[in-house]
Amino acid sequence: EVQLVESGGGLVQAGGSLRLSCAASGFTFDDYARGWFRQAPGKEREGISCISSSEGGTYYAHSVKGRFTISSDNAKNTVYLQMNSLKPEDTGVYYCARGTGCYEYDYWGQGTQVTVSS
């Protein structure tokens, strides 16, 4: 059974940092792309970062580029999202997902809440 479990969310002041983790099980981790998404209140879910399966290339949405860093520890079956210089507009529920590529995803975690206060 494929499972993705996020952790590391919380409340932080603007300018602060958080590191999210996504522990995966039930599949060969580095055979798949791994993505991070977020959904702000009243908004659609948006993709913010991905690490590909092939060459481990990383991709970022313009809104987080230069502030967020995605990384993967294949030995631990865990993908991380280091978030620095957080802004109130980064508030939302953050999800990790397994993808057949960075544009198509088939399994999602349950999400972890990130709240950035001004």
mmCIF file with all atom_site columns, N, CA and C in Angstrom, residues 53-117:
data_model
loop_
_atom_site.group_PDB
_atom_site.id
_atom_site.type_symbol
_atom_site.label_atom_id
_atom_site.label_alt_id
_atom_site.label_comp_id
_atom_site.label_asym_id
_atom_site.label_entity_id
_atom_site.label_seq_id
_atom_site.pdbx_PDB_ins_code
_atom_site.Cartn_x
_atom_site.Cartn_y
_atom_site.Cartn_z
_atom_site.occupancy
_atom_site.B_iso_or_equiv
_atom_site.pdbx_formal_charge
_atom_site.auth_seq_id
_atom_site.auth_comp_id
_atom_site.auth_asym_id
_atom_site.auth_atom_id
_atom_site.pdbx_PDB_model_num
ATOM 1   N N  . SER A 1 53  ? 12.421 11.829 -10.934 1.00 0.00 ? 53  SER A N  1
ATOM 2   C CA . SER A 1 53  ? 12.959 10.503 -10.653 1.00 0.00 ? 53  SER A CA 1
ATOM 3   C C  . SER A 1 53  ? 14.217 10.225 -11.451 1.00 0.00 ? 53  SER A C  1
ATOM 4   N N  . SER A 1 54  ? 14.306 10.800 -12.639 1.00 0.00 ? 54  SER A N  1
ATOM 5   C CA . SER A 1 54  ? 15.375 10.412 -13.546 1.00 0.00 ? 54  SER A CA 1
ATOM 6   C C  . SER A 1 54  ? 16.727 10.940 -13.101 1.00 0.00 ? 54  SER A C  1
ATOM 7   N N  . GLU A 1 55  ? 16.890 12.247 -13.176 1.00 0.00 ? 55  GLU A N  1
ATOM 8   C CA . GLU A 1 55  ? 18.190 12.828 -12.836 1.00 0.00 ? 55  GLU A CA 1
ATOM 9   C C  . GLU A 1 55  ? 18.164 13.591 -11.524 1.00 0.00 ? 55  GLU A C  1
ATOM 10  N N  . GLY A 1 56  ? 17.029 13.516 -10.855 1.00 0.00 ? 56  GLY A N  1
ATOM 11  C CA . GLY A 1 56  ? 16.931 14.240 -9.587  1.00 0.00 ? 56  GLY A CA 1
ATOM 12  C C  . GLY A 1 56  ? 16.851 15.737 -9.777  1.00 0.00 ? 56  GLY A C  1
ATOM 13  N N  . GLY A 1 57  ? 16.438 16.159 -10.975 1.00 0.00 ? 57  GLY A N  1
ATOM 14  C CA . GLY A 1 57  ? 16.290 17.582 -11.210 1.00 0.00 ? 57  GLY A CA 1
ATOM 15  C C  . GLY A 1 57  ? 15.218 18.185 -10.333 1.00 0.00 ? 57  GLY A C  1
ATOM 16  N N  . THR A 1 58  ? 15.394 19.435 -9.966  1.00 0.00 ? 58  THR A N  1
ATOM 17  C CA . THR A 1 58  ? 14.434 20.097 -9.080  1.00 0.00 ? 58  THR A CA 1
ATOM 18  C C  . THR A 1 58  ? 13.758 21.249 -9.804  1.00 0.00 ? 58  THR A C  1
ATOM 19  N N  . TYR A 1 59  ? 12.518 21.487 -9.422  1.00 0.00 ? 59  TYR A N  1
ATOM 20  C CA . TYR A 1 59  ? 11.712 22.518 -10.055 1.00 0.00 ? 59  TYR A CA 1
ATOM 21  C C  . TYR A 1 59  ? 10.958 23.281 -8.968  1.00 0.00 ? 59  TYR A C  1
ATOM 22  N N  . TYR A 1 60  ? 10.778 24.577 -9.185  1.00 0.00 ? 60  TYR A N  1
ATOM 23  C CA . TYR A 1 60  ? 10.116 25.413 -8.194  1.00 0.00 ? 60  TYR A CA 1
ATOM 24  C C  . TYR A 1 60  ? 9.144  26.370 -8.864  1.00 0.00 ? 60  TYR A C  1
ATOM 25  N N  . ALA A 1 61  ? 8.050  26.628 -8.179  1.00 0.00 ? 61  ALA A N  1
ATOM 26  C CA . ALA A 1 61  ? 7.155  27.687 -8.611  1.00 0.00 ? 61  ALA A CA 1
ATOM 27  C C  . ALA A 1 61  ? 7.843  29.026 -8.384  1.00 0.00 ? 61  ALA A C  1
ATOM 28  N N  . HIS A 1 62  ? 7.470  29.991 -9.198  1.00 0.00 ? 62  HIS A N  1
ATOM 29  C CA . HIS A 1 62  ? 8.085  31.318 -9.099  1.00 0.00 ? 62  HIS A CA 1
ATOM 30  C C  . HIS A 1 62  ? 7.900  31.910 -7.704  1.00 0.00 ? 62  HIS A C  1
ATOM 31  N N  . SER A 1 63  ? 6.769  31.608 -7.085  1.00 0.00 ? 63  SER A N  1
ATOM 32  C CA . SER A 1 63  ? 6.443  32.207 -5.795  1.00 0.00 ? 63  SER A CA 1
ATOM 33  C C  . SER A 1 63  ? 7.361  31.746 -4.663  1.00 0.00 ? 63  SER A C  1
ATOM 34  N N  . VAL A 1 64  ? 8.052  30.618 -4.851  1.00 0.00 ? 64  VAL A N  1
ATOM 35  C CA . VAL A 1 64  ? 8.891  30.087 -3.770  1.00 0.00 ? 64  VAL A CA 1
ATOM 36  C C  . VAL A 1 64  ? 10.356 29.971 -4.161  1.00 0.00 ? 64  VAL A C  1
ATOM 37  N N  . LYS A 1 65  ? 10.658 30.199 -5.420  1.00 0.00 ? 65  LYS A N  1
ATOM 38  C CA . LYS A 1 65  ? 12.031 30.028 -5.894  1.00 0.00 ? 65  LYS A CA 1
ATOM 39  C C  . LYS A 1 65  ? 12.976 30.958 -5.146  1.00 0.00 ? 65  LYS A C  1
ATOM 40  N N  . GLY A 1 66  ? 14.100 30.395 -4.707  1.00 0.00 ? 66  GLY A N  1
ATOM 41  C CA . GLY A 1 66  ? 15.064 31.166 -3.946  1.00 0.00 ? 66  GLY A CA 1
ATOM 42  C C  . GLY A 1 66  ? 14.822 31.147 -2.448  1.00 0.00 ? 66  GLY A C  1
ATOM 43  N N  . ARG A 1 67  ? 13.645 30.693 -2.029  1.00 0.00 ? 67  ARG A N  1
ATOM 44  C CA . ARG A 1 67  ? 13.324 30.619 -0.599  1.00 0.00 ? 67  ARG A CA 1
ATOM 45  C C  . ARG A 1 67  ? 13.133 29.172 -0.125  1.00 0.00 ? 67  ARG A C  1
ATOM 46  N N  . PHE A 1 68  ? 12.609 28.328 -0.984  1.00 0.00 ? 68  PHE A N  1
ATOM 47  C CA . PHE A 1 68  ? 12.330 26.934 -0.634  1.00 0.00 ? 68  PHE A CA 1
ATOM 48  C C  . PHE A 1 68  ? 13.328 26.021 -1.341  1.00 0.00 ? 68  PHE A C  1
ATOM 49  N N  . THR A 1 69  ? 13.670 24.922 -0.683  1.00 0.00 ? 69  THR A N  1
ATOM 50  C CA . THR A 1 69  ? 14.563 23.935 -1.264  1.00 0.00 ? 69  THR A CA 1
ATOM 51  C C  . THR A 1 69  ? 13.999 22.544 -1.047  1.00 0.00 ? 69  THR A C  1
ATOM 52  N N  . ILE A 1 70  ? 13.847 21.791 -2.132  1.00 0.00 ? 70  ILE A N  1
ATOM 53  C CA . ILE A 1 70  ? 13.397 20.409 -2.040  1.00 0.00 ? 70  ILE A CA 1
ATOM 54  C C  . ILE A 1 70  ? 14.609 19.496 -2.047  1.00 0.00 ? 70  ILE A C  1
ATOM 55  N N  . SER A 1 71  ? 14.548 18.442 -1.251  1.00 0.00 ? 71  SER A N  1
ATOM 56  C CA . SER A 1 71  ? 15.630 17.461 -1.240  1.00 0.00 ? 71  SER A CA 1
ATOM 57  C C  . SER A 1 71  ? 15.044 16.102 -0.912  1.00 0.00 ? 71  SER A C  1
ATOM 58  N N  . SER A 1 72  ? 15.837 15.073 -1.172  1.00 0.00 ? 72  SER A N  1
ATOM 59  C CA . SER A 1 72  ? 15.343 13.716 -0.984  1.00 0.00 ? 72  SER A CA 1
ATOM 60  C C  . SER A 1 72  ? 16.423 12.849 -0.380  1.00 0.00 ? 72  SER A C  1
ATOM 61  N N  . ASP A 1 73  ? 16.054 12.065 0.604   1.00 0.00 ? 73  ASP A N  1
ATOM 62  C CA . ASP A 1 73  ? 16.940 11.059 1.179   1.00 0.00 ? 73  ASP A CA 1
ATOM 63  C C  . ASP A 1 73  ? 16.362 9.705  0.803   1.00 0.00 ? 73  ASP A C  1
ATOM 64  N N  . ASN A 1 74  ? 16.897 9.113  -0.254  1.00 0.00 ? 74  ASN A N  1
ATOM 65  C CA . ASN A 1 74  ? 16.333 7.865  -0.754  1.00 0.00 ? 74  ASN A CA 1
ATOM 66  C C  . ASN A 1 74  ? 16.505 6.713  0.229   1.00 0.00 ? 74  ASN A C  1
ATOM 67  N N  . ALA A 1 75  ? 17.555 6.753  1.024   1.00 0.00 ? 75  ALA A N  1
ATOM 68  C CA . ALA A 1 75  ? 17.765 5.695  2.020   1.00 0.00 ? 75  ALA A CA 1
ATOM 69  C C  . ALA A 1 75  ? 16.677 5.712  3.084   1.00 0.00 ? 75  ALA A C  1
ATOM 70  N N  . LYS A 1 76  ? 16.139 6.890  3.355   1.00 0.00 ? 76  LYS A N  1
ATOM 71  C CA . LYS A 1 76  ? 15.075 7.032  4.353   1.00 0.00 ? 76  LYS A CA 1
ATOM 72  C C  . LYS A 1 76  ? 13.687 7.117  3.724   1.00 0.00 ? 76  LYS A C  1
ATOM 73  N N  . ASN A 1 77  ? 13.631 7.045  2.406   1.00 0.00 ? 77  ASN A N  1
ATOM 74  C CA . ASN A 1 77  ? 12.343 7.182  1.710   1.00 0.00 ? 77  ASN A CA 1
ATOM 75  C C  . ASN A 1 77  ? 11.613 8.451  2.142   1.00 0.00 ? 77  ASN A C  1
ATOM 76  N N  . THR A 1 78  ? 12.365 9.527  2.233   1.00 0.00 ? 78  THR A N  1
ATOM 77  C CA . THR A 1 78  ? 11.799 10.771 2.727   1.00 0.00 ? 78  THR A CA 1
ATOM 78  C C  . THR A 1 78  ? 12.188 11.925 1.811   1.00 0.00 ? 78  THR A C  1
ATOM 79  N N  . VAL A 1 79  ? 11.228 12.771 1.533   1.00 0.00 ? 79  VAL A N  1
ATOM 80  C CA . VAL A 1 79  ? 11.479 13.991 0.781   1.00 0.00 ? 79  VAL A CA 1
ATOM 81  C C  . VAL A 1 79  ? 11.208 15.168 1.714   1.00 0.00 ? 79  VAL A C  1
ATOM 82  N N  . TYR A 1 80  ? 12.015 16.197 1.583   1.00 0.00 ? 80  TYR A N  1
ATOM 83  C CA . TYR A 1 80  ? 11.955 17.350 2.477   1.00 0.00 ? 80  TYR A CA 1
ATOM 84  C C  . TYR A 1 80  ? 11.649 18.619 1.690   1.00 0.00 ? 80  TYR A C  1
ATOM 85  N N  . LEU A 1 81  ? 11.109 19.584 2.392   1.00 0.00 ? 81  LEU A N  1
ATOM 86  C CA . LEU A 1 81  ? 10.946 20.922 1.833   1.00 0.00 ? 81  LEU A CA 1
ATOM 87  C C  . LEU A 1 81  ? 11.422 21.917 2.886   1.00 0.00 ? 81  LEU A C  1
ATOM 88  N N  . GLN A 1 82  ? 12.594 22.479 2.654   1.00 0.00 ? 82  GLN A N  1
ATOM 89  C CA . GLN A 1 82  ? 13.118 23.508 3.542   1.00 0.00 ? 82  GLN A CA 1
ATOM 90  C C  . GLN A 1 82  ? 12.542 24.835 3.095   1.00 0.00 ? 82  GLN A C  1
ATOM 91  N N  . MET A 1 83  ? 11.875 25.517 4.016   1.00 0.00 ? 83  MET A N  1
ATOM 92  C CA . MET A 1 83  ? 11.204 26.766 3.686   1.00 0.00 ? 83  MET A CA 1
ATOM 93  C C  . MET A 1 83  ? 11.811 27.884 4.521   1.00 0.00 ? 83  MET A C  1
ATOM 94  N N  . ASN A 1 84  ? 12.433 28.830 3.851   1.00 0.00 ? 84  ASN A N  1
ATOM 95  C CA . ASN A 1 84  ? 13.063 29.964 4.516   1.00 0.00 ? 84  ASN A CA 1
ATOM 96  C C  . ASN A 1 84  ? 12.355 31.259 4.112   1.00 0.00 ? 84  ASN A C  1
ATOM 97  N N  . SER A 1 85  ? 12.621 32.308 4.875   1.00 0.00 ? 85  SER A N  1
ATOM 98  C CA . SER A 1 85  ? 12.047 33.630 4.587   1.00 0.00 ? 85  SER A CA 1
ATOM 99  C C  . SER A 1 85  ? 10.545 33.537 4.356   1.00 0.00 ? 85  SER A C  1
ATOM 100 N N  . LEU A 1 86  ? 9.879  32.856 5.252   1.00 0.00 ? 86  LEU A N  1
ATOM 101 C CA . LEU A 1 86  ? 8.444  32.618 5.076   1.00 0.00 ? 86  LEU A CA 1
ATOM 102 C C  . LEU A 1 86  ? 7.644  33.907 5.137   1.00 0.00 ? 86  LEU A C  1
ATOM 103 N N  . LYS A 1 87  ? 6.579  33.930 4.350   1.00 0.00 ? 87  LYS A N  1
ATOM 104 C CA . LYS A 1 87  ? 5.696  35.090 4.248   1.00 0.00 ? 87  LYS A CA 1
ATOM 105 C C  . LYS A 1 87  ? 4.279  34.662 4.642   1.00 0.00 ? 87  LYS A C  1
ATOM 106 N N  . PRO A 1 88  ? 3.456  35.601 5.070   1.00 0.00 ? 88  PRO A N  1
ATOM 107 C CA . PRO A 1 88  ? 2.069  35.243 5.400   1.00 0.00 ? 88  PRO A CA 1
ATOM 108 C C  . PRO A 1 88  ? 1.347  34.552 4.243   1.00 0.00 ? 88  PRO A C  1
ATOM 109 N N  . GLU A 1 89  ? 1.675  34.912 3.020   1.00 0.00 ? 89  GLU A N  1
ATOM 110 C CA . GLU A 1 89  ? 1.028  34.276 1.857   1.00 0.00 ? 89  GLU A CA 1
ATOM 111 C C  . GLU A 1 89  ? 1.481  32.845 1.626   1.00 0.00 ? 89  GLU A C  1
ATOM 112 N N  . ASP A 1 90  ? 2.442  32.372 2.388   1.00 0.00 ? 90  ASP A N  1
ATOM 113 C CA . ASP A 1 90  ? 2.822  30.957 2.321   1.00 0.00 ? 90  ASP A CA 1
ATOM 114 C C  . ASP A 1 90  ? 1.909  30.075 3.188   1.00 0.00 ? 90  ASP A C  1
ATOM 115 N N  . THR A 1 91  ? 1.018  30.692 3.921   1.00 0.00 ? 91  THR A N  1
ATOM 116 C CA . THR A 1 91  ? 0.091  29.951 4.778   1.00 0.00 ? 91  THR A CA 1
ATOM 117 C C  . THR A 1 91  ? -0.794 29.023 3.954   1.00 0.00 ? 91  THR A C  1
ATOM 118 N N  . GLY A 1 92  ? -0.944 27.804 4.436   1.00 0.00 ? 92  GLY A N  1
ATOM 119 C CA . GLY A 1 92  ? -1.815 26.841 3.776   1.00 0.00 ? 92  GLY A CA 1
ATOM 120 C C  . GLY A 1 92  ? -1.535 25.439 4.253   1.00 0.00 ? 92  GLY A C  1
ATOM 121 N N  . VAL A 1 93  ? -2.242 24.498 3.666   1.00 0.00 ? 93  VAL A N  1
ATOM 122 C CA . VAL A 1 93  ? -1.985 23.085 3.919   1.00 0.00 ? 93  VAL A CA 1
ATOM 123 C C  . VAL A 1 93  ? -1.022 22.594 2.842   1.00 0.00 ? 93  VAL A C  1
ATOM 124 N N  . TYR A 1 94  ? 0.045  21.979 3.294   1.00 0.00 ? 94  TYR A N  1
ATOM 125 C CA . TYR A 1 94  ? 1.086  21.493 2.394   1.00 0.00 ? 94  TYR A CA 1
ATOM 126 C C  . TYR A 1 94  ? 0.973  19.982 2.239   1.00 0.00 ? 94  TYR A C  1
ATOM 127 N N  . TYR A 1 95  ? 1.012  19.539 1.000   1.00 0.00 ? 95  TYR A N  1
ATOM 128 C CA . TYR A 1 95  ? 0.877  18.129 0.664   1.00 0.00 ? 95  TYR A CA 1
ATOM 129 C C  . TYR A 1 95  ? 2.090  17.640 -0.116  1.00 0.00 ? 95  TYR A C  1
ATOM 130 N N  . CYS A 1 96  ? 2.483  16.425 0.140   1.00 0.00 ? 96  CYS A N  1
ATOM 131 C CA . CYS A 1 96  ? 3.448  15.804 -0.758  1.00 0.00 ? 96  CYS A CA 1
ATOM 132 C C  . CYS A 1 96  ? 2.702  14.801 -1.630  1.00 0.00 ? 96  CYS A C  1
ATOM 133 N N  . ALA A 1 97  ? 3.308  14.487 -2.762  1.00 0.00 ? 97  ALA A N  1
ATOM 134 C CA . ALA A 1 97  ? 2.651  13.595 -3.707  1.00 0.00 ? 97  ALA A CA 1
ATOM 135 C C  . ALA A 1 97  ? 3.686  12.788 -4.468  1.00 0.00 ? 97  ALA A C  1
ATOM 136 N N  . ARG A 1 98  ? 3.265  11.621 -4.898  1.00 0.00 ? 98  ARG A N  1
ATOM 137 C CA . ARG A 1 98  ? 4.087  10.782 -5.756  1.00 0.00 ? 98  ARG A CA 1
ATOM 138 C C  . ARG A 1 98  ? 3.665  10.995 -7.191  1.00 0.00 ? 98  ARG A C  1
ATOM 139 N N  . GLY A 1 99  ? 4.651  11.145 -8.067  1.00 0.00 ? 99  GLY A N  1
ATOM 140 C CA . GLY A 1 99  ? 4.319  11.402 -9.448  1.00 0.00 ? 99  GLY A CA 1
ATOM 141 C C  . GLY A 1 99  ? 4.997  10.464 -10.423 1.00 0.00 ? 99  GLY A C  1
ATOM 142 N N  . THR A 1 100 ? 4.312  10.202 -11.540 1.00 0.00 ? 100 THR A N  1
ATOM 143 C CA . THR A 1 100 ? 4.955  9.476  -12.627 1.00 0.00 ? 100 THR A CA 1
ATOM 144 C C  . THR A 1 100 ? 5.884  10.415 -13.383 1.00 0.00 ? 100 THR A C  1
ATOM 145 N N  . GLY A 1 101 ? 5.729  11.665 -13.142 1.00 0.00 ? 101 GLY A N  1
ATOM 146 C CA . GLY A 1 101 ? 6.592  12.735 -13.622 1.00 0.00 ? 101 GLY A CA 1
ATOM 147 C C  . GLY A 1 101 ? 6.238  13.955 -12.816 1.00 0.00 ? 101 GLY A C  1
ATOM 148 N N  . CYS A 1 102 ? 6.881  15.076 -13.083 1.00 0.00 ? 102 CYS A N  1
ATOM 149 C CA . CYS A 1 102 ? 6.585  16.266 -12.289 1.00 0.00 ? 102 CYS A CA 1
ATOM 150 C C  . CYS A 1 102 ? 5.301  16.953 -12.735 1.00 0.00 ? 102 CYS A C  1
ATOM 151 N N  . TYR A 1 103 ? 4.549  16.328 -13.657 1.00 0.00 ? 103 TYR A N  1
ATOM 152 C CA . TYR A 1 103 ? 3.298  16.946 -14.095 1.00 0.00 ? 103 TYR A CA 1
ATOM 153 C C  . TYR A 1 103 ? 2.104  16.019 -13.937 1.00 0.00 ? 103 TYR A C  1
ATOM 154 N N  . GLU A 1 104 ? 2.322  14.856 -13.343 1.00 0.00 ? 104 GLU A N  1
ATOM 155 C CA . GLU A 1 104 ? 1.231  13.905 -13.174 1.00 0.00 ? 104 GLU A CA 1
ATOM 156 C C  . GLU A 1 104 ? 1.445  13.133 -11.885 1.00 0.00 ? 104 GLU A C  1
ATOM 157 N N  . TYR A 1 105 ? 0.463  13.223 -10.988 1.00 0.00 ? 105 TYR A N  1
ATOM 158 C CA . TYR A 1 105 ? 0.608  12.637 -9.661  1.00 0.00 ? 105 TYR A CA 1
ATOM 159 C C  . TYR A 1 105 ? -0.522 11.660 -9.387  1.00 0.00 ? 105 TYR A C  1
ATOM 160 N N  . ASP A 1 106 ? -0.196 10.597 -8.631  1.00 0.00 ? 106 ASP A N  1
ATOM 161 C CA . ASP A 1 106 ? -1.215 9.586  -8.399  1.00 0.00 ? 106 ASP A CA 1
ATOM 162 C C  . ASP A 1 106 ? -1.504 9.298  -6.922  1.00 0.00 ? 106 ASP A C  1
ATOM 163 N N  . TYR A 1 107 ? -0.630 9.655  -6.026  1.00 0.00 ? 107 TYR A N  1
ATOM 164 C CA . TYR A 1 107 ? -0.879 9.461  -4.597  1.00 0.00 ? 107 TYR A CA 1
ATOM 165 C C  . TYR A 1 107 ? -0.497 10.735 -3.838  1.00 0.00 ? 107 TYR A C  1
ATOM 166 N N  . TRP A 1 108 ? -1.290 10.998 -2.802  1.00 0.00 ? 108 TRP A N  1
ATOM 167 C CA . TRP A 1 108 ? -1.133 12.216 -2.024  1.00 0.00 ? 108 TRP A CA 1
ATOM 168 C C  . TRP A 1 108 ? -1.104 11.884 -0.536  1.00 0.00 ? 108 TRP A C  1
ATOM 169 N N  . GLY A 1 109 ? -0.377 12.702 0.215   1.00 0.00 ? 109 GLY A N  1
ATOM 170 C CA . GLY A 1 109 ? -0.442 12.598 1.661   1.00 0.00 ? 109 GLY A CA 1
ATOM 171 C C  . GLY A 1 109 ? -1.652 13.335 2.196   1.00 0.00 ? 109 GLY A C  1
ATOM 172 N N  . GLN A 1 110 ? -1.784 13.331 3.519   1.00 0.00 ? 110 GLN A N  1
ATOM 173 C CA . GLN A 1 110 ? -2.954 13.934 4.141   1.00 0.00 ? 110 GLN A CA 1
ATOM 174 C C  . GLN A 1 110 ? -2.786 15.434 4.394   1.00 0.00 ? 110 GLN A C  1
ATOM 175 N N  . GLY A 1 111 ? -1.566 15.914 4.295   1.00 0.00 ? 111 GLY A N  1
ATOM 176 C CA . GLY A 1 111 ? -1.301 17.334 4.432   1.00 0.00 ? 111 GLY A CA 1
ATOM 177 C C  . GLY A 1 111 ? -0.843 17.732 5.824   1.00 0.00 ? 111 GLY A C  1
ATOM 178 N N  . THR A 1 112 ? -0.126 18.840 5.886   1.00 0.00 ? 112 THR A N  1
ATOM 179 C CA . THR A 1 112 ? 0.308  19.413 7.157   1.00 0.00 ? 112 THR A CA 1
ATOM 180 C C  . THR A 1 112 ? 0.126  20.930 7.073   1.00 0.00 ? 112 THR A C  1
ATOM 181 N N  . GLN A 1 113 ? -0.405 21.504 8.144   1.00 0.00 ? 113 GLN A N  1
ATOM 182 C CA . GLN A 1 113 ? -0.748 22.933 8.138   1.00 0.00 ? 113 GLN A CA 1
ATOM 183 C C  . GLN A 1 113 ? 0.483  23.777 8.421   1.00 0.00 ? 113 GLN A C  1
ATOM 184 N N  . VAL A 1 114 ? 0.654  24.806 7.606   1.00 0.00 ? 114 VAL A N  1
ATOM 185 C CA . VAL A 1 114 ? 1.687  25.820 7.833   1.00 0.00 ? 114 VAL A CA 1
ATOM 186 C C  . VAL A 1 114 ? 0.980  27.169 7.955   1.00 0.00 ? 114 VAL A C  1
ATOM 187 N N  . THR A 1 115 ? 1.248  27.851 9.052   1.00 0.00 ? 115 THR A N  1
ATOM 188 C CA . THR A 1 115 ? 0.663  29.166 9.263   1.00 0.00 ? 115 THR A CA 1
ATOM 189 C C  . THR A 1 115 ? 1.785  30.158 9.536   1.00 0.00 ? 115 THR A C  1
ATOM 190 N N  . VAL A 1 116 ? 1.828  31.214 8.740   1.00 0.00 ? 116 VAL A N  1
ATOM 191 C CA . VAL A 1 116 ? 2.859  32.237 8.883   1.00 0.00 ? 116 VAL A CA 1
ATOM 192 C C  . VAL A 1 116 ? 2.177  33.518 9.344   1.00 0.00 ? 116 VAL A C  1
ATOM 193 N N  . SER A 1 117 ? 2.541  33.984 10.516  1.00 0.00 ? 117 SER A N  1
ATOM 194 C CA . SER A 1 117 ? 1.939  35.199 11.071  1.00 0.00 ? 117 SER A CA 1
ATOM 195 C C  . SER A 1 117 ? 2.776  36.415 10.696  1.00 0.00 ? 117 SER A C  1
#
